[in-house]
PDB file of C-alpha atoms in Angstrom:
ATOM      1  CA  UNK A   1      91.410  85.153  11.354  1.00  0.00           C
ATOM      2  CA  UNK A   2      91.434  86.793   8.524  1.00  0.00           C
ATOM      3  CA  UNK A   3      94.829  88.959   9.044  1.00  0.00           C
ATOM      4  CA  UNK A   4      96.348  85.623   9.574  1.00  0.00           C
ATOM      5  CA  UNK A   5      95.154  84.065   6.454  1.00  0.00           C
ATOM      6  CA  UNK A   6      96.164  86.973   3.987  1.00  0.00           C
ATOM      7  CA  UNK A   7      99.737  86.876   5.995  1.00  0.00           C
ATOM      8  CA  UNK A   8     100.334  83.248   5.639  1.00  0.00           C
ATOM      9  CA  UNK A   9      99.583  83.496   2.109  1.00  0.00           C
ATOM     10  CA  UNK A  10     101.892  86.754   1.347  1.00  0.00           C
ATOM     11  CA  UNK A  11     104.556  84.570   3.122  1.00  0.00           C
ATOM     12  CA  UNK A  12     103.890  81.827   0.941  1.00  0.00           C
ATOM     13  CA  UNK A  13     102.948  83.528  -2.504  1.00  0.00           C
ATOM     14  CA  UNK A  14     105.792  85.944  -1.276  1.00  0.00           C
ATOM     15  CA  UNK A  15     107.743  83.540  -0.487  1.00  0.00           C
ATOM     16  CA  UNK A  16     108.105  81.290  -2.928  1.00  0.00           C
ATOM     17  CA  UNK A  17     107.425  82.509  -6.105  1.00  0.00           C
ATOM     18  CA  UNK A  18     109.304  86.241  -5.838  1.00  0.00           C
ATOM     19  CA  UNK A  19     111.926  84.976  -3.373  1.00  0.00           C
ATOM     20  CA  UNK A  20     112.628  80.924  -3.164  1.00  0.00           C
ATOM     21  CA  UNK A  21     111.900  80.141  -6.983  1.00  0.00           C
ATOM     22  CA  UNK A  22     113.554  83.385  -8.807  1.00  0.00           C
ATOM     23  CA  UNK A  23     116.505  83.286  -6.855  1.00  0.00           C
ATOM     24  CA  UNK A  24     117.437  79.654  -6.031  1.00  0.00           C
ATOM     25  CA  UNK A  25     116.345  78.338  -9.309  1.00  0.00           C
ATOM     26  CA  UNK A  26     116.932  80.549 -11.753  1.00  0.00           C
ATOM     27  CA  UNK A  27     120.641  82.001 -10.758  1.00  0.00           C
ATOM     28  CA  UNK A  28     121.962  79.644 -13.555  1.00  0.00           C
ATOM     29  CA  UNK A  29     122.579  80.100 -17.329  1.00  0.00           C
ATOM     30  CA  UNK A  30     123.483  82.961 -19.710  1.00  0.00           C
ATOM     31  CA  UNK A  31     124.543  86.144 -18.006  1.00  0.00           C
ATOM     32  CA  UNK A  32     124.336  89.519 -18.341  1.00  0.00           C
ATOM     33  CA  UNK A  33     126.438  92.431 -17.000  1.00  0.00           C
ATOM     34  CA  UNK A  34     124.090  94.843 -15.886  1.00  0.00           C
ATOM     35  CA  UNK A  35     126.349  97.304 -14.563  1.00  0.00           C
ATOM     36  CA  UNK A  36     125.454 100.463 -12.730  1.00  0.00           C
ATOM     37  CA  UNK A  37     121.919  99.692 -14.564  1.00  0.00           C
ATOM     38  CA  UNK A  38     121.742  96.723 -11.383  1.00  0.00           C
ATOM     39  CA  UNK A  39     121.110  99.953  -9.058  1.00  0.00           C
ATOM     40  CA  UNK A  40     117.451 100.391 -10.292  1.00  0.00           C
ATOM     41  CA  UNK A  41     116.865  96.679  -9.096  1.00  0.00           C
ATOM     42  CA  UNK A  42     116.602  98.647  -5.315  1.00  0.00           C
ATOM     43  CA  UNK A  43     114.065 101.337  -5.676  1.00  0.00           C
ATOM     44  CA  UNK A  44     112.300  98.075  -7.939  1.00  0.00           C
ATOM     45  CA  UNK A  45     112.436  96.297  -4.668  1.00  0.00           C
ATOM     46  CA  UNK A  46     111.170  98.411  -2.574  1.00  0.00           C
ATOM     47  CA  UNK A  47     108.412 100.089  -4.642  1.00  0.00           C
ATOM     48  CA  UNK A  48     107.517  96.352  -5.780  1.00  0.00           C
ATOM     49  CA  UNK A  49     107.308  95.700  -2.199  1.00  0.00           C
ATOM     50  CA  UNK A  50     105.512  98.456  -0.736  1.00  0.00           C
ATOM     51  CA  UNK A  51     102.848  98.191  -3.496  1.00  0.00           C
ATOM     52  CA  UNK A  52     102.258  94.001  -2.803  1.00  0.00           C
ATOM     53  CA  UNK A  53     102.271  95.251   1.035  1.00  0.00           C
ATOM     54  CA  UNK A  54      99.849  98.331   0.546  1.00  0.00           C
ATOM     55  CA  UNK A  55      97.701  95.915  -1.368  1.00  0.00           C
ATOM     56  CA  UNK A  56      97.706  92.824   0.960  1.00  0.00           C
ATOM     57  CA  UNK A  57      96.376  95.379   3.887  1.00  0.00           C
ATOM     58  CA  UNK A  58      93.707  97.016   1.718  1.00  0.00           C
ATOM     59  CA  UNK A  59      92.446  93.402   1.056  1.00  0.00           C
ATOM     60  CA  UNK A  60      92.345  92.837   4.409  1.00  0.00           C
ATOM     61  CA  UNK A  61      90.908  95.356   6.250  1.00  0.00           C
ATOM     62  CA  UNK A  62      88.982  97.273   3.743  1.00  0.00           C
ATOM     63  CA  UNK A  63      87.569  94.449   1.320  1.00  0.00           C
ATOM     64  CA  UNK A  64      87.319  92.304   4.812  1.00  0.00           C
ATOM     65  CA  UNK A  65      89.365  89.439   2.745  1.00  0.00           C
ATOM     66  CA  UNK A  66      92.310  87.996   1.137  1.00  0.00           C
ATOM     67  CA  UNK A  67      94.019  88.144  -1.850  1.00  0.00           C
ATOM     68  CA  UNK A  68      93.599  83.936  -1.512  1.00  0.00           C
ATOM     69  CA  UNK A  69      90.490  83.116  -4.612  1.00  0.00           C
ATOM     70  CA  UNK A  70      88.992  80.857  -2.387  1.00  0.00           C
ATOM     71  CA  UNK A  71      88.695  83.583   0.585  1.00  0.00           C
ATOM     72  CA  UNK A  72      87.759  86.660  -1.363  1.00  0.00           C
ATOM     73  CA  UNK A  73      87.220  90.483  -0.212  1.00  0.00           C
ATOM     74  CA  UNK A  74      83.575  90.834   0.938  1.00  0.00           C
ATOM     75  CA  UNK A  75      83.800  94.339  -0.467  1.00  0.00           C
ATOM     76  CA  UNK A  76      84.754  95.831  -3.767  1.00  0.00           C
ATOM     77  CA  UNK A  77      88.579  97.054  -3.017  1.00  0.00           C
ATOM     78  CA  UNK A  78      89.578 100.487  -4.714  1.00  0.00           C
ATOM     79  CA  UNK A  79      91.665 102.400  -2.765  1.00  0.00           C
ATOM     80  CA  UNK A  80      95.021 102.543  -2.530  1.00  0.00           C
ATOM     81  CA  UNK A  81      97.217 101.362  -5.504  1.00  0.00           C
ATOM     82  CA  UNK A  82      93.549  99.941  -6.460  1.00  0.00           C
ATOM     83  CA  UNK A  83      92.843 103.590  -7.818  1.00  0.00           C
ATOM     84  CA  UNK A  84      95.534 103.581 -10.426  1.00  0.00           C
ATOM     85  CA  UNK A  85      95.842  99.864 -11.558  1.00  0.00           C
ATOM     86  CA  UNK A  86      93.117  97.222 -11.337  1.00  0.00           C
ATOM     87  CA  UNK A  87      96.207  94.346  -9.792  1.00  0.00           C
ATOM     88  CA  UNK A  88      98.782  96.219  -8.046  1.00  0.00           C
ATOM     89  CA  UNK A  89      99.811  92.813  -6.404  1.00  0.00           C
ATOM     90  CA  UNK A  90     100.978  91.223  -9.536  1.00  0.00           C
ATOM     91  CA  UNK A  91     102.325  94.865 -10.824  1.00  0.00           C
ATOM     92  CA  UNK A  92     104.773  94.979  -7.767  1.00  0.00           C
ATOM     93  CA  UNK A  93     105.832  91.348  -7.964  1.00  0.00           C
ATOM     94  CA  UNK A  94     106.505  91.998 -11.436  1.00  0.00           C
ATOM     95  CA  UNK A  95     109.144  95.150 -10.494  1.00  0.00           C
ATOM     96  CA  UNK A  96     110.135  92.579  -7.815  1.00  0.00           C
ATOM     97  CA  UNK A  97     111.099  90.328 -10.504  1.00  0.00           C
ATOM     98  CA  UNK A  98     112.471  92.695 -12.885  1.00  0.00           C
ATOM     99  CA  UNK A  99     114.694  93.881  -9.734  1.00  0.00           C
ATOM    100  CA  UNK A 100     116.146  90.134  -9.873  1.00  0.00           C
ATOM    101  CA  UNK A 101     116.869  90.482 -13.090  1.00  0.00           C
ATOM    102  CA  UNK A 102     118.670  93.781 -13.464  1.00  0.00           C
ATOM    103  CA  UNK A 103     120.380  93.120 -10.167  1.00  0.00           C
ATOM    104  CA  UNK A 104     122.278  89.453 -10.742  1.00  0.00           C
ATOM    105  CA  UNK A 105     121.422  89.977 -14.710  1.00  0.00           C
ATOM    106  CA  UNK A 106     120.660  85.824 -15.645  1.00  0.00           C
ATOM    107  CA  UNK A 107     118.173  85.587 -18.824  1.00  0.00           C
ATOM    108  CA  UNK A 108     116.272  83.149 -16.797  1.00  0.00           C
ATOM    109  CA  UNK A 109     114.885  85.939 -14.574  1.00  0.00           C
ATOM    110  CA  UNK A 110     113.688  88.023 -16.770  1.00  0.00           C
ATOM    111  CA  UNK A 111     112.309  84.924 -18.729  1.00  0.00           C
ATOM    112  CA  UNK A 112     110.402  83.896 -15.308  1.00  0.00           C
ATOM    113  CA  UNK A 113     109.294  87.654 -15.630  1.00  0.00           C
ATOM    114  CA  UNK A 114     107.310  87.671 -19.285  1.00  0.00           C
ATOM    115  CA  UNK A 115     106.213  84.360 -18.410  1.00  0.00           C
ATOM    116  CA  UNK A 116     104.562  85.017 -15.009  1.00  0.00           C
ATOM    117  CA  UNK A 117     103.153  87.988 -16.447  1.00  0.00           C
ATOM    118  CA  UNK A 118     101.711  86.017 -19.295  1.00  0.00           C
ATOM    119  CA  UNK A 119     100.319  83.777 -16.763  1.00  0.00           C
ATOM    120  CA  UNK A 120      99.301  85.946 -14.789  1.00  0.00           C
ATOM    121  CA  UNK A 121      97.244  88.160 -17.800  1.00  0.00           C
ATOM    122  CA  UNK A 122      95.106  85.143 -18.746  1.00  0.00           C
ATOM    123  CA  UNK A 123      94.314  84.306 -15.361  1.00  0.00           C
ATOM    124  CA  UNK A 124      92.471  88.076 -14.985  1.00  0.00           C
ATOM    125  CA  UNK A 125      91.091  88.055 -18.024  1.00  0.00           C
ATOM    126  CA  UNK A 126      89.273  84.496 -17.810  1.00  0.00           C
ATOM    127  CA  UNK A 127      89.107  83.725 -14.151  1.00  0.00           C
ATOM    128  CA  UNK A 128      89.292  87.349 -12.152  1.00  0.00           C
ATOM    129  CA  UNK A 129      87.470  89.567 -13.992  1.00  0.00           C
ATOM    130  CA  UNK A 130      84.425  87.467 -14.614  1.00  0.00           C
ATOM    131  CA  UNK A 131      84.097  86.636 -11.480  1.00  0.00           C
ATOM    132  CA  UNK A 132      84.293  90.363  -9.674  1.00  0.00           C
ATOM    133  CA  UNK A 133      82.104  91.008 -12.389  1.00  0.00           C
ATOM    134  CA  UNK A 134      79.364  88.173 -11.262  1.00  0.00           C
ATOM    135  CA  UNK A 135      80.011  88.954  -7.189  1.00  0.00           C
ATOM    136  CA  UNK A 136      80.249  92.968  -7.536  1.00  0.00           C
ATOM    137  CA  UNK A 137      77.662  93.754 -10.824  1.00  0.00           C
ATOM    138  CA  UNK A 138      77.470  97.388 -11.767  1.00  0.00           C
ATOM    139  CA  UNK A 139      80.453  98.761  -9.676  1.00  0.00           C
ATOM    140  CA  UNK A 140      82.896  96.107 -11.168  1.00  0.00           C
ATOM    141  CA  UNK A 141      81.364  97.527 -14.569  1.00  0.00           C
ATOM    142  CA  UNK A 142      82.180 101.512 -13.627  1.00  0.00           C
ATOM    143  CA  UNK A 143      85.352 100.208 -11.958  1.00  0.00           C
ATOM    144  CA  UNK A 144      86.959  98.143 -15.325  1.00  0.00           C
ATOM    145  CA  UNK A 145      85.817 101.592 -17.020  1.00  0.00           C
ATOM    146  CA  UNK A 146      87.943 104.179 -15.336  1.00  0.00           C
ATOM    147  CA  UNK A 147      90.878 101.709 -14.004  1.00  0.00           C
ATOM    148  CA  UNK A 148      93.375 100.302 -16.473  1.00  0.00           C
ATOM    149  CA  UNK A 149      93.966  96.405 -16.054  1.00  0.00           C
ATOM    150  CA  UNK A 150      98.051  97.001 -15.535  1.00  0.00           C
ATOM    151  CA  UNK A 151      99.417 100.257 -16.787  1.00  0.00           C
TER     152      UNK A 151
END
């Protein structure tokens, strides 16, 4: 049941906020060339995408979870991209959006960009964190020490 929640919601998170909203809603406005630049938007993609995929299965079948905060990994996750960056999930939707951006070159996109990412900072630092901190103790703690939050 689980492998069917954390799908449905990477279809749906997926979905609609790097897919449906970025690129039906926001192909409008001012407009960059981007020029042979738009190329990086491809290995963007598909890094992007292998790390939100990479990071969806570790959820699931090591943390025994989803990324959903209402069904949360039973188990501390920190393998995979977890060993380099705290929230590889929101790291490779960012290069997913930045992708958008580069590739069809509207302002709007890369306005969605530092505004998701603004949105998505507060929510780890005042809903996240404190609670993996509450739910794992001590090897939340050691984790936060030796993994950096997004870079």
């Amino acid at each position: 049941m689980t492998v069917y929640k954390s799908l449905l919601y990477l279809i749906f998170e997926a979905g609609l906020f790097a897919l449906y909203i970025p690129l039906v809603f926001l192909r409008s406005g001012a407009r960059i060339e981007t020029g042979v630049v738009a190329f990086l938007a491809l290995p963007l993609w598909l890094i992007g995408g292998l790390i939100v995929l990479r990071s969806f299965w570790d959820f699931t079948f090591k943390g025994r979870g989803t990324p959903v905060p209402m069904d949360p990994p039973k188990e501390l996750v920190i393998t995979g991209f977890y060993r380099y960056v705290r929230n590889p999930i929101y790291v490779g939707v960012l290069l997913i959006f930045l992708g958008h951006f580069l590739w069809l070159g509207y302002w709007a996109l890369l306005i969605y960009t530092v505004f998701a990412f603004i949105g998505v900072h507060f929510f780890v630092v005042l809903y996240e964190e404190p609670t993996l901190k509450r739910k794992f103790g001590a090897a939340y703690e050691d984790y936060l020490k030796s993994v950096p939050r997004w870079i």
